[in-house]
Short mmCIF file of C-alpha atoms and ligand atoms in Angstrom, two decimals:
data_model
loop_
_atom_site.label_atom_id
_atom_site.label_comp_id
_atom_site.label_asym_id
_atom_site.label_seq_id
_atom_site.Cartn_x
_atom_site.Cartn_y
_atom_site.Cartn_z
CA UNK A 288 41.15 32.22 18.19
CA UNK A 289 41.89 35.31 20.58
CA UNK A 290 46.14 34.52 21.10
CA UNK A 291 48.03 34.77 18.59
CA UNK A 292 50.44 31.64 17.58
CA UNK A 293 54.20 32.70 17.18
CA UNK A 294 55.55 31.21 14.22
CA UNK A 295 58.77 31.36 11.32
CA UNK A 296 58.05 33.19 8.47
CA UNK A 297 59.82 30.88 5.80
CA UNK A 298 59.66 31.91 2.25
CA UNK A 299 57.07 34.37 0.23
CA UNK A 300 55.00 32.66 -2.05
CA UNK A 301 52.09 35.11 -3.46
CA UNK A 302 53.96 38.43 -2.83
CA UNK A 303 51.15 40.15 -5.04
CA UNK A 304 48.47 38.94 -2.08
CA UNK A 305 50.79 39.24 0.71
CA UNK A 306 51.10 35.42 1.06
CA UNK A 307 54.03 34.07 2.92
CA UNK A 308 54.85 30.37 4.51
CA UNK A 309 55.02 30.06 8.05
CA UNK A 310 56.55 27.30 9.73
CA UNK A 311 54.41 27.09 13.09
CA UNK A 312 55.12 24.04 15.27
CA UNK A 313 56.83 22.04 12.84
CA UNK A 314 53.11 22.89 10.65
CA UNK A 315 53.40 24.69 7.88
CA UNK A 316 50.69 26.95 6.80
CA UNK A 317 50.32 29.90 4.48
CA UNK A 318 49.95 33.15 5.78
CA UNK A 319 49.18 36.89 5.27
CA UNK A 320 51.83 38.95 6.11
CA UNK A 321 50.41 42.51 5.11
CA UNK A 322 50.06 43.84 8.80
CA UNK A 323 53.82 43.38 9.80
CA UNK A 324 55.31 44.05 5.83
CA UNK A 325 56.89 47.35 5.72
CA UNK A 326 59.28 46.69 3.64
CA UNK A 327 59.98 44.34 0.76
CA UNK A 328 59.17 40.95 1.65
CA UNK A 329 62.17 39.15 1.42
CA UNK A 330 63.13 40.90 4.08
CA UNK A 331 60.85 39.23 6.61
CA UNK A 332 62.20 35.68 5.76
CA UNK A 333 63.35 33.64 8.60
CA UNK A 334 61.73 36.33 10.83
CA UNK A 335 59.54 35.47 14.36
CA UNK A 336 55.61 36.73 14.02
CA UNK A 337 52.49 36.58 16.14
CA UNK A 338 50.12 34.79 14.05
CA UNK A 339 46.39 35.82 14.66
CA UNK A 340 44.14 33.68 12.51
CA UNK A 341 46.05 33.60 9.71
CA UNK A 342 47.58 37.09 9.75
CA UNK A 343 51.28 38.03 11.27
CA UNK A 344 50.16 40.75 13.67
CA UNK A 345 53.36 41.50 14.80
CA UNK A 346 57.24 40.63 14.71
CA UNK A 347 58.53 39.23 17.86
CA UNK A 348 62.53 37.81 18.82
CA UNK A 349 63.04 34.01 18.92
CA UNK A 350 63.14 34.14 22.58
CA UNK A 351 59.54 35.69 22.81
CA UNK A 352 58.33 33.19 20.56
CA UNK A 353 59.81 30.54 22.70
CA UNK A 354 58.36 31.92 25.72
CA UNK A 355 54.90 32.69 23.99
CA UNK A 356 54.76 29.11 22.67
CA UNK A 357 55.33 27.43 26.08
CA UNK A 358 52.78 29.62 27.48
CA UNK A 359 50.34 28.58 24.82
CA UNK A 360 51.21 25.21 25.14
CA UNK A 361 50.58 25.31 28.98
CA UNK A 362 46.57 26.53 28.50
CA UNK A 363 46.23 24.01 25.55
CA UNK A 364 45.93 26.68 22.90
CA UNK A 365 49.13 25.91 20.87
CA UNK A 366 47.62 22.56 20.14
CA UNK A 367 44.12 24.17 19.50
CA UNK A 368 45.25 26.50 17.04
CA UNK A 369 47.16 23.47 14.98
CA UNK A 370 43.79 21.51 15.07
CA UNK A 371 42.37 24.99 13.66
CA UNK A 372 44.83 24.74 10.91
CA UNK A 373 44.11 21.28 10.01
CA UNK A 374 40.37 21.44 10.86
CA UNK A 375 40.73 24.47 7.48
CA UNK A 376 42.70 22.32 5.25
CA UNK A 377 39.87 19.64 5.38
CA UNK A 378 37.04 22.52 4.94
CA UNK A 379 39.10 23.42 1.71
CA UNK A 380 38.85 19.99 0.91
CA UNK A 381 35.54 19.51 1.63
CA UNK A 382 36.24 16.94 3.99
CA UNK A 383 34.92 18.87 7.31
CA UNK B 103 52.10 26.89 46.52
CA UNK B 104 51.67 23.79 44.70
CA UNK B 105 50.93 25.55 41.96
CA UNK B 106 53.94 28.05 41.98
CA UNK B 107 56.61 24.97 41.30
CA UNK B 108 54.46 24.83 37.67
CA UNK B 109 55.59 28.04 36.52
CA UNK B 110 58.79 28.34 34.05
CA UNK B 111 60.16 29.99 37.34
CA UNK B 112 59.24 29.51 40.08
CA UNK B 113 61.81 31.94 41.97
CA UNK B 114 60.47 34.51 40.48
CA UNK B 115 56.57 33.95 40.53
CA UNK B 116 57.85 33.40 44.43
CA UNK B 117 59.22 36.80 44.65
CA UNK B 118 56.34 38.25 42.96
CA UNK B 119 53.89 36.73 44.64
CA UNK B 120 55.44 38.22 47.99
CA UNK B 121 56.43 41.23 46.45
CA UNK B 122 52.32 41.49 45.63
CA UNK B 123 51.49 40.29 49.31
CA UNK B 124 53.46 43.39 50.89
CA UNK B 125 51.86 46.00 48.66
CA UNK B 126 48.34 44.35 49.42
CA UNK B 127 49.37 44.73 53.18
CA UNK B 128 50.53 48.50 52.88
CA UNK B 129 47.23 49.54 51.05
CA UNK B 130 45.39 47.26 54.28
CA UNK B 131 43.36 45.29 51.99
CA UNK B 132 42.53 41.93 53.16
CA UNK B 133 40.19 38.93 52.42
CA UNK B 134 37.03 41.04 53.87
CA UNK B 135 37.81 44.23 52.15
CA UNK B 136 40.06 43.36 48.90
CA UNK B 137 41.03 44.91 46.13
CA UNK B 138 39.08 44.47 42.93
CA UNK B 139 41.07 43.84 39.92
CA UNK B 140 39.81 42.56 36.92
CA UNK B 141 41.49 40.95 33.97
CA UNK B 142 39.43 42.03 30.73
CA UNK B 143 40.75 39.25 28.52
CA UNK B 144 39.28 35.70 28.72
CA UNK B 145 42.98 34.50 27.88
CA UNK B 146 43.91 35.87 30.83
CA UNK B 147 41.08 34.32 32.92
CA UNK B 148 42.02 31.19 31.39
CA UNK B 149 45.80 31.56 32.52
CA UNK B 150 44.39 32.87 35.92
CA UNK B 151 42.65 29.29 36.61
CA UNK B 152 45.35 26.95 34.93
CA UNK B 153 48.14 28.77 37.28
CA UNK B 154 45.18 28.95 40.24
CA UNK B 155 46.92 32.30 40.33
CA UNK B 156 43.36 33.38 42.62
CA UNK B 157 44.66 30.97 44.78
CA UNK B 158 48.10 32.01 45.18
CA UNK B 159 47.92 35.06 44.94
CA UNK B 160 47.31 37.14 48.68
CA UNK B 161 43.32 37.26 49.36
CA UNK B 162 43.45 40.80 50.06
CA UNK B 163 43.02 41.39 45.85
CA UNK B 164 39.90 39.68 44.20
CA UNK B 165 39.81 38.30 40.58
CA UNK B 166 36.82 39.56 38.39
CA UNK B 167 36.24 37.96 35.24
CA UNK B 168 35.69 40.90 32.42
CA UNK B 169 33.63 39.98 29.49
CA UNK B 170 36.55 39.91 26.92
CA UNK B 171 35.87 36.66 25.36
CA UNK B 172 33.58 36.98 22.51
CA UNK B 173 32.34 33.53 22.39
CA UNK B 174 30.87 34.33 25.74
CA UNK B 175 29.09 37.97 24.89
CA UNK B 176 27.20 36.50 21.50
CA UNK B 177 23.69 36.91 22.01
CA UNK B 178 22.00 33.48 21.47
CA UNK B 179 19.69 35.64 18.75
CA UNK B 180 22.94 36.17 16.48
CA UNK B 181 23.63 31.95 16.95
CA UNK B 182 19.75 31.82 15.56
CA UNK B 183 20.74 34.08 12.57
CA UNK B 184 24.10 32.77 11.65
CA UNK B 185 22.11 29.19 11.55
CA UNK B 186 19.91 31.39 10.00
CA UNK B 187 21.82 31.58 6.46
CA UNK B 188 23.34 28.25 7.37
CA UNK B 189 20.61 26.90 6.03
CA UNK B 190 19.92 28.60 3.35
CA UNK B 191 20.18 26.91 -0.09
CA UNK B 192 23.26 26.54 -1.58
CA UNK B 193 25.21 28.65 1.17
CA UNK B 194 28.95 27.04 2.88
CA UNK B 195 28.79 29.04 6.37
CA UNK B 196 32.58 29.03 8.03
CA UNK B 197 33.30 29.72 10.87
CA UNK B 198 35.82 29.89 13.74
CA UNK B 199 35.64 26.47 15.42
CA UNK B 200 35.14 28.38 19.00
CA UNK B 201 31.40 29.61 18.11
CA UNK B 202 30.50 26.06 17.09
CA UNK B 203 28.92 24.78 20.03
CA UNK B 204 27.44 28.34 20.98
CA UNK B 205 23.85 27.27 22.19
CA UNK B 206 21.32 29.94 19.98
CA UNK B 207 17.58 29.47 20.83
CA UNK B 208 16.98 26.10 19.28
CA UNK B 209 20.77 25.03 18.12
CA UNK B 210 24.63 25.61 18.00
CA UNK B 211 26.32 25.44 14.46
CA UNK B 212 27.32 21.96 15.37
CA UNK B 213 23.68 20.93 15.44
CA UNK B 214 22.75 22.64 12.69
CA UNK B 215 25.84 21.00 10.86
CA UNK B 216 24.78 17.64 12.22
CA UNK B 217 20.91 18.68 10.43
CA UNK B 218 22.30 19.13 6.91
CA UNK B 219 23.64 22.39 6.79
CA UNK B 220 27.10 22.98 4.96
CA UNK B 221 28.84 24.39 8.17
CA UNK B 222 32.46 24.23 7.97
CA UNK B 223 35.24 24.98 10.52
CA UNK B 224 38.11 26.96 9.40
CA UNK B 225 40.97 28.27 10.72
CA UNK B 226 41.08 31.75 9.08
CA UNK B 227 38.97 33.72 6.84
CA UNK B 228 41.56 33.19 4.60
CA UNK B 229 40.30 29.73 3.92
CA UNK B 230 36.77 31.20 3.98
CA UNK B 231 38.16 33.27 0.55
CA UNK B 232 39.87 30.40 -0.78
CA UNK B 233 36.43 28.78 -0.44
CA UNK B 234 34.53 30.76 -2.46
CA UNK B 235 37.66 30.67 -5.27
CA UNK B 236 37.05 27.03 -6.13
CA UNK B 237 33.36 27.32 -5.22
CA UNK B 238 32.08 30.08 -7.92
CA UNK B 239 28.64 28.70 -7.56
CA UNK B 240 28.09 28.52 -4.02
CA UNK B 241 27.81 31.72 -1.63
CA UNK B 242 30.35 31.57 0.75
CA UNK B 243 29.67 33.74 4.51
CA UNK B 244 32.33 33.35 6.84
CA UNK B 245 30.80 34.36 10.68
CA UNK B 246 33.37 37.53 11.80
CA UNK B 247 33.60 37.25 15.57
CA UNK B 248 36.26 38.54 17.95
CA UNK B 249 37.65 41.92 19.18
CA UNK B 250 40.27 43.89 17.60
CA UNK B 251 42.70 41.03 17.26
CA UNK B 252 40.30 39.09 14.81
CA UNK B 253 38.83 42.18 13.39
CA UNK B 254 41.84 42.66 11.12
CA UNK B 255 41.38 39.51 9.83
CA UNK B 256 37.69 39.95 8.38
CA UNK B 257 38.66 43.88 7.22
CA UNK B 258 41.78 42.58 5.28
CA UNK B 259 39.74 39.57 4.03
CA UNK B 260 36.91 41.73 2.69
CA UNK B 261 39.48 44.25 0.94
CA UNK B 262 40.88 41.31 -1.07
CA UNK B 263 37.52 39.84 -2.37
CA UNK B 264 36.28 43.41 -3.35
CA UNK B 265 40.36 43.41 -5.37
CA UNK B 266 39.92 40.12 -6.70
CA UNK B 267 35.93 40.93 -7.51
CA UNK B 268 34.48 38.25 -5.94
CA UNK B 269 30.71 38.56 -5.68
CA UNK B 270 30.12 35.37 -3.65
CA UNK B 271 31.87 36.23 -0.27
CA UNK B 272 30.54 38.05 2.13
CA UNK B 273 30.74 38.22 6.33
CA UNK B 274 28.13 37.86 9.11
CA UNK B 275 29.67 40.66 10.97
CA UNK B 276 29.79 40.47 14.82
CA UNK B 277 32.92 42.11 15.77
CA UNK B 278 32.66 44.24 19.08
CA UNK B 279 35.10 46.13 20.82
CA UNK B 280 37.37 46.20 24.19
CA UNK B 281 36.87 49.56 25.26
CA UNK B 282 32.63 50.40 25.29
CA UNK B 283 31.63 47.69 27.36
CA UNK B 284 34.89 48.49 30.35
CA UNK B 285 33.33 51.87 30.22
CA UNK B 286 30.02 50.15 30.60
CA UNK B 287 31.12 48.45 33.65
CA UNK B 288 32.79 51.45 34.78
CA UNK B 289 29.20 53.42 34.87
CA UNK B 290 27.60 50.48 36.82
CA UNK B 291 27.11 51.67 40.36
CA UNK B 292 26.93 48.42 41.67
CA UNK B 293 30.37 47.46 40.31
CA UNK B 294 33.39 47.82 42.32
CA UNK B 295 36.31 48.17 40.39
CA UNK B 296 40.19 48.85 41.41
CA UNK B 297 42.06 48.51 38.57
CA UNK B 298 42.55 46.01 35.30
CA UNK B 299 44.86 43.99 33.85
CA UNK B 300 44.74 44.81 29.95
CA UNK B 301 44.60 42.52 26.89
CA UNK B 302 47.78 41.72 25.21
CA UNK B 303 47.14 40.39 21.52
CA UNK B 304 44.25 43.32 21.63
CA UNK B 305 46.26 46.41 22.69
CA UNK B 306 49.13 45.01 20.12
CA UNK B 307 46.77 46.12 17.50
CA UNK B 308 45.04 49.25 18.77
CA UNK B 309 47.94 50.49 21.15
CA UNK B 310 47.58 51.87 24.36
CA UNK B 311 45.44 54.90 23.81
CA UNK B 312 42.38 53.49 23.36
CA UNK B 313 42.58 52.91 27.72
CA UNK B 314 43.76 56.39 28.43
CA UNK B 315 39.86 56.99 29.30
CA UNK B 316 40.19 54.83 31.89
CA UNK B 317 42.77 56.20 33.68
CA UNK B 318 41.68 60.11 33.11
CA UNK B 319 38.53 59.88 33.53
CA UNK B 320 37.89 57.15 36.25
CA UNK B 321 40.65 57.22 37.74
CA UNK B 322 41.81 53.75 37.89
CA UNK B 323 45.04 51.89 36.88
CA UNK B 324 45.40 49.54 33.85
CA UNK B 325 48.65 48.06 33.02
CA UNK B 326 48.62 45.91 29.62
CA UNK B 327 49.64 42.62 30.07
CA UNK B 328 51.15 39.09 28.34
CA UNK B 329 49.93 35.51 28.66
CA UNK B 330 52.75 34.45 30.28
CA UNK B 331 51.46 33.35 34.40
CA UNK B 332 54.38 35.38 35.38
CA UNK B 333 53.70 38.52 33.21
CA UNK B 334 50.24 38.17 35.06
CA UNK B 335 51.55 38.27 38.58
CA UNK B 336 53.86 41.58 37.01
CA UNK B 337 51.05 43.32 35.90
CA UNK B 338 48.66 42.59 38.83
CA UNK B 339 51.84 43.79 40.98
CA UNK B 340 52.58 46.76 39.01
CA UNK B 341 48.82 47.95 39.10
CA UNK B 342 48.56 47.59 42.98
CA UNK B 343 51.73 49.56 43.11
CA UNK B 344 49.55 52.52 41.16
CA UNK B 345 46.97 51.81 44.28
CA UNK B 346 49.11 52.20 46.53
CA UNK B 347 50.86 55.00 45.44
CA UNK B 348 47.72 57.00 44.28
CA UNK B 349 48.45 56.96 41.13
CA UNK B 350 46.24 55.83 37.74
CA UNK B 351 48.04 55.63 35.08
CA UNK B 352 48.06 53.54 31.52
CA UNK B 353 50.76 50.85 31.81
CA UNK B 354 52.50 48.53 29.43
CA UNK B 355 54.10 45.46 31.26
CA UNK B 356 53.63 43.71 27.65
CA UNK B 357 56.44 46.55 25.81
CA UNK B 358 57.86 43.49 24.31
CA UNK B 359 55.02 43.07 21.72
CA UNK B 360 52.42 45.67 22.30
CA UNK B 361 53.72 49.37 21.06
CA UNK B 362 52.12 52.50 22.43
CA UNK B 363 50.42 52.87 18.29
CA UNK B 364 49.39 49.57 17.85
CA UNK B 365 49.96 48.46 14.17
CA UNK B 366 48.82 50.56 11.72
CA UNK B 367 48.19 48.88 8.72
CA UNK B 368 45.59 46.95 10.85
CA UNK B 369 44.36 50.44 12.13
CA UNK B 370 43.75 51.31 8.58
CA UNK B 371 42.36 48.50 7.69
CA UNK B 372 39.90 48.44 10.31
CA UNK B 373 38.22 52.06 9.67
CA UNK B 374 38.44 51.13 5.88
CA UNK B 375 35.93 48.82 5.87
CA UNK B 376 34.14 49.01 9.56
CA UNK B 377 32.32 51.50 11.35
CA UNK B 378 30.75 51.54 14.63
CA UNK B 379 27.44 50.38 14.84
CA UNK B 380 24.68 52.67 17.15
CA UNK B 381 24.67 49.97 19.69
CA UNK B 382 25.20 46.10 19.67
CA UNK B 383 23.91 43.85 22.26
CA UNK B 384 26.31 41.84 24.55
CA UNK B 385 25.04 38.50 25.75
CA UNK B 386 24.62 39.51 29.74
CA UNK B 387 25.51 43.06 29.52
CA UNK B 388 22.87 44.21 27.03
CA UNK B 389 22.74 46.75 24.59
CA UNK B 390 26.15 49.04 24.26
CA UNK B 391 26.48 52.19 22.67
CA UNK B 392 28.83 51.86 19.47
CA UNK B 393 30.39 48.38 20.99
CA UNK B 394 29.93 46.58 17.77
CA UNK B 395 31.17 47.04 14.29
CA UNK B 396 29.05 46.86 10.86
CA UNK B 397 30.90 46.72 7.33
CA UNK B 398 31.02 50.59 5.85
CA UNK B 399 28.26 50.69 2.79
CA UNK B 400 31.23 50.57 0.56
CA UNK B 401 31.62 47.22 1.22
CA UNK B 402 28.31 45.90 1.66
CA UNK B 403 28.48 43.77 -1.66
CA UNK B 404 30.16 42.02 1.17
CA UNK B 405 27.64 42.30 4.11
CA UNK B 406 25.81 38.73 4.86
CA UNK B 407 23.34 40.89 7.02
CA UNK B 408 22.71 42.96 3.68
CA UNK B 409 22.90 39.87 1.14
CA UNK B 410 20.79 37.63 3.08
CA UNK B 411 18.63 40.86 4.88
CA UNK B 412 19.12 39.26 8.16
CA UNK B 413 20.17 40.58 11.28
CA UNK B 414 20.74 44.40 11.64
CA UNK B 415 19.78 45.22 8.35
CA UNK B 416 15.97 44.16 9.34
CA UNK B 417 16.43 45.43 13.16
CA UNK B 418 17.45 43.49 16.04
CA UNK B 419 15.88 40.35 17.65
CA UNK B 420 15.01 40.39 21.68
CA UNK B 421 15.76 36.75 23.04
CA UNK B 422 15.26 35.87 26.60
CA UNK B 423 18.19 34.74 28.41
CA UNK B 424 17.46 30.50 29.44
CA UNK B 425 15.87 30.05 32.69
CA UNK B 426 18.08 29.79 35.74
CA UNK B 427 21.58 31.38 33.98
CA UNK B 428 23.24 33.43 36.13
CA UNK B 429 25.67 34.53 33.34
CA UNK B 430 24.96 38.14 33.44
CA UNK B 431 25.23 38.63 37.02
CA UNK B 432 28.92 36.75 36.47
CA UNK B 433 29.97 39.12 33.83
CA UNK B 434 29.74 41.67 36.02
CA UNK B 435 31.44 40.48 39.09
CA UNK B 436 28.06 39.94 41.29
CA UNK B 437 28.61 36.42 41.45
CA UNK B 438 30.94 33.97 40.97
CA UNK B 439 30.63 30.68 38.95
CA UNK B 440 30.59 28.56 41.59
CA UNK B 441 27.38 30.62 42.90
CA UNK B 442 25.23 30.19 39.54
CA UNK B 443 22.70 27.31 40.54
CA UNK B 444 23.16 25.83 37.15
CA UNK B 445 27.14 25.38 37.43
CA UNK B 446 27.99 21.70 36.95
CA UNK B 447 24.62 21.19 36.88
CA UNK B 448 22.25 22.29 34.22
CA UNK B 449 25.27 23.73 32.50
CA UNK B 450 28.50 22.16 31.59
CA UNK B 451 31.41 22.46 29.14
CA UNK B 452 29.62 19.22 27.29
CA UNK B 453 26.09 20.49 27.47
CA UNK B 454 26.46 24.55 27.97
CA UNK B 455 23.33 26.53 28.97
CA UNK B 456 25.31 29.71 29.76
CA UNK B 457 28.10 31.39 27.06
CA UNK B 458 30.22 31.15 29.50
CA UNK B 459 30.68 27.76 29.48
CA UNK B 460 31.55 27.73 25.79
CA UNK B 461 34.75 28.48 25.82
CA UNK B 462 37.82 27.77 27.92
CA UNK B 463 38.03 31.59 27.90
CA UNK B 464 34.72 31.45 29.85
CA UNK B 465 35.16 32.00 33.40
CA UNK B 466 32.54 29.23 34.09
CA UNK B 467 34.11 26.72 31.98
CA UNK B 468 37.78 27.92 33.42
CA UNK B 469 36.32 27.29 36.86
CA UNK B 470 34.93 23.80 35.66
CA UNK B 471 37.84 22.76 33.80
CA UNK B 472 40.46 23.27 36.83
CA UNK B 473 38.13 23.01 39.84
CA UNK B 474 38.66 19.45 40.27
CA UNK B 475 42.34 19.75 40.46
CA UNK B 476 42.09 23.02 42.43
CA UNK B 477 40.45 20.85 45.31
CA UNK B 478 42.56 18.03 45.02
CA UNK B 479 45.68 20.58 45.39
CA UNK B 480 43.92 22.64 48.52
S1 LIG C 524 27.13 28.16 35.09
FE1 LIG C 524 26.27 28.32 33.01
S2 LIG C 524 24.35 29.40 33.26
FE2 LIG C 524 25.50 29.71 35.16
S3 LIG C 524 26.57 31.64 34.85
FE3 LIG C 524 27.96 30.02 34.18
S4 LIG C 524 27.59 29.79 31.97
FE4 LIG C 524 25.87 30.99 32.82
#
């Protein structure tokens, strides 16, 4: 919940709420892109971003994503934050 | 250096590490009389005991465990309140999935869940929102918990519902911040501190600033660090180097990501709908001065504390700490895990008796969790 998840930013899809799809892990999940949008949001397609519970915190180059991922991975907290991600989709659902 | 062959690189967390042993040698600190550094963020503890970084690293410089994981500091009387509205009729209480097995008084979430109560886990508050969308009839409370890198989160998340008008979301707010409680610590006369190793993901929001207390008016380095085991050994290096050379400065080894500003629309959003509360209390540290965050009377349509009139909004609870747990005194550097006479004992990651077993952020359940192979590898 503390580290942030590096992930792709991969197409806006409620630009009115800031929504944008992220591509983290081979996951996808819908994000809020509001903290890291200063421009139109188009522009942040195919972009790198820190994602903090849902929110891009901050933009970040593919090889700092890289890096940040394999750190994750090595204290378990990549995989943590993915079982976040699906443990929310089943909340939504009801199913939790 | 079993451990050093695990790193991406092991040449350089080699170099590093002896690059770290000479400056320990030219300040003459050694295993008896070592420096104290400590590492404020309970990601970095966690990296610290995966890496057995303690262990590598020279014993002239000593590892304290600072209370930046927020699992750890909730007092077991906010557990009893969140379970609190749990169970209230008709409420769906989300929350985070790391507070779920937080002991409180009598339960965690996850017992209370296990009791009947509509508890679910989520990922974001985002999903706490899209909750109460399809659920018009249901009050939806999502638990706010974290430092400045969740805090966003919540602020952003309450700005939409008051756009969109929703009337049945609202937030159990427990956010706290970094820099009270290092002051705190700073204070304590029976704390011995050299220097720290600074949160990443937190100073990427709030910047660098927020530390430059700590340098001008304790004196003491702080160099801002990444997750990655060798930005660790960087950072730990580059703050011994301030030792050595007398100097106490704010540092940034984490440029790559963390900007001296932080990012602003968080900022904004953040003293939008927060303010500091007069004091919060920190699960072994007590009561701080303006450590914790309430939502601004603006918002409090949005305020579980105000909806439900728990919590702050009807004055604080006292609870006793259990019997036997040391956690306080390991906060604060007194003692280490190992030394609490509950550790693997009357406290474990399964059955936790201490927050700091909670969480892999914990330094008990870091020490627990990579103990058994730190023997094996000694
Ligand atoms: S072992 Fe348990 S009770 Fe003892 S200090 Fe650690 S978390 Fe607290």
């Amino acid at each position: 919940m503390c580290l942030g998840v590096p992930g792709q930013i991969i197409a806006v899809t409620q630009p009115e709420k800031m929504m944008a799809m992220a591509e983290v892990s081979g996951v996808r999940r819908e994000i809020n892109v509001a903290p890291v949008a200063t421009g139109p949001l188009e522009e942040l397609i195919g972009k790198w971003t820190l994602i903090h519970v849902g929110f891009a915190m901050a933009l970040i180059d593919e090889d700092e994503a890289a890096a940040t991922l394999e750190a994750l991975r090595g204290l378990g907290e990549a995989q943590e934050a993915l079982d976040a991600m699906a443990a929310g989709d089943a909340a939504l659902e009801g199913r939790s | 250096m079993k451990y050093a062959e695990e790193f991406r690189d092991p040449k350089a967390a080699k170099a590093l590490l002896a690059q770290i042993a000479e400056v320990v040698d030219d300040i003459g600190a050694s295993r008896d009389a070592p420096i104290h550094i400590m590492e404020i963020c309970g990601g970095h503890t966690h990296a610290i005991f995966r890496y057995g970084l303690d262990k590598l690293i020279h014993d002239g410089v000593d590892f304290i465990h600072g209370p930046g994981c927020p699992v750890c500091v909730l007092p077991m009387s906010r557990v009893d309140e969140c379970i609190e509205i749990a169970e209230k009729e008709g409420v769906i209480f989300t929350s985070f999935g790391d507070a779920m097995r937080v002991p409180g008084t009598k339960k965690s979430l996850l017992q209370a869940k296990a009791d009947g109560a509509d508890i679910r886990m989520v990922y974001s508050p985002l999903d706490a929102l899209e909750l109460a969308r399809r659920n018009p009839d249901r009050e939806v409370v999502f638990f706010g918990l974290g430092f400045e890198t969740t805090t966003p989160s919540t602020a952003l998340s309450i700005q939409v519902a008051a756009r969109e008008g929703l009337t049945n979301f609202s937030v159990f707010c427990n956010h706290i911040t970094v820099p009270e409680p290092i002051k705190v610590l700073l204070d304590d006369p029976y704390m011995v501190l050299d220097g720290f190793v600074g949160p990443g993901h937190v100073s990427m929001v709030i910047g660098t600033h927020p530390y430059d207390f700590i340098a001008q008016n304790y004196g003491k380095p702080i160099v801002v660090a990444g997750f990655e085991p060798l930005d660790l050994l960087q950072s730990v290096l580059m703050v011994l180097q301030q030792i050595r050379d007398g100097r106490a400065e704010v540092e940034n080894q984490y440029a790559r990501v963390v900007s001296e500003h932080g990012n602003p629309v968080s900022i904004a959003a953040m003293a939008d709908v927060y303010e500091p509360r007069p004091s919060f209390e920190w699960r072994g540290l007590g009561e701080i001065d303006a450590s914790g965050l309430q939502i601004r009377k603006a918002y409090e349509a949005f305020d579980a504390e105000v909806k439900f009139g728990i919590g702050h909004a009807v004055g604080a609870r006292v609870v006793a700490e259990p019997e036997g747990c040391a956690c306080g005194a390991v906060m604060t550097g007194r003692m280490k895990p190992v030394q609490c006479p509950q550790f693997g004992r009357g406290c474990t990651p399964e059955m936790p008796l201490g927050a700091l077993m909670v969480s892999s952020e914990g330094a008990c359940a870091a020490y627990y969790q990579y103990g058994g192979a730190r023997a094996a590898a000694e």
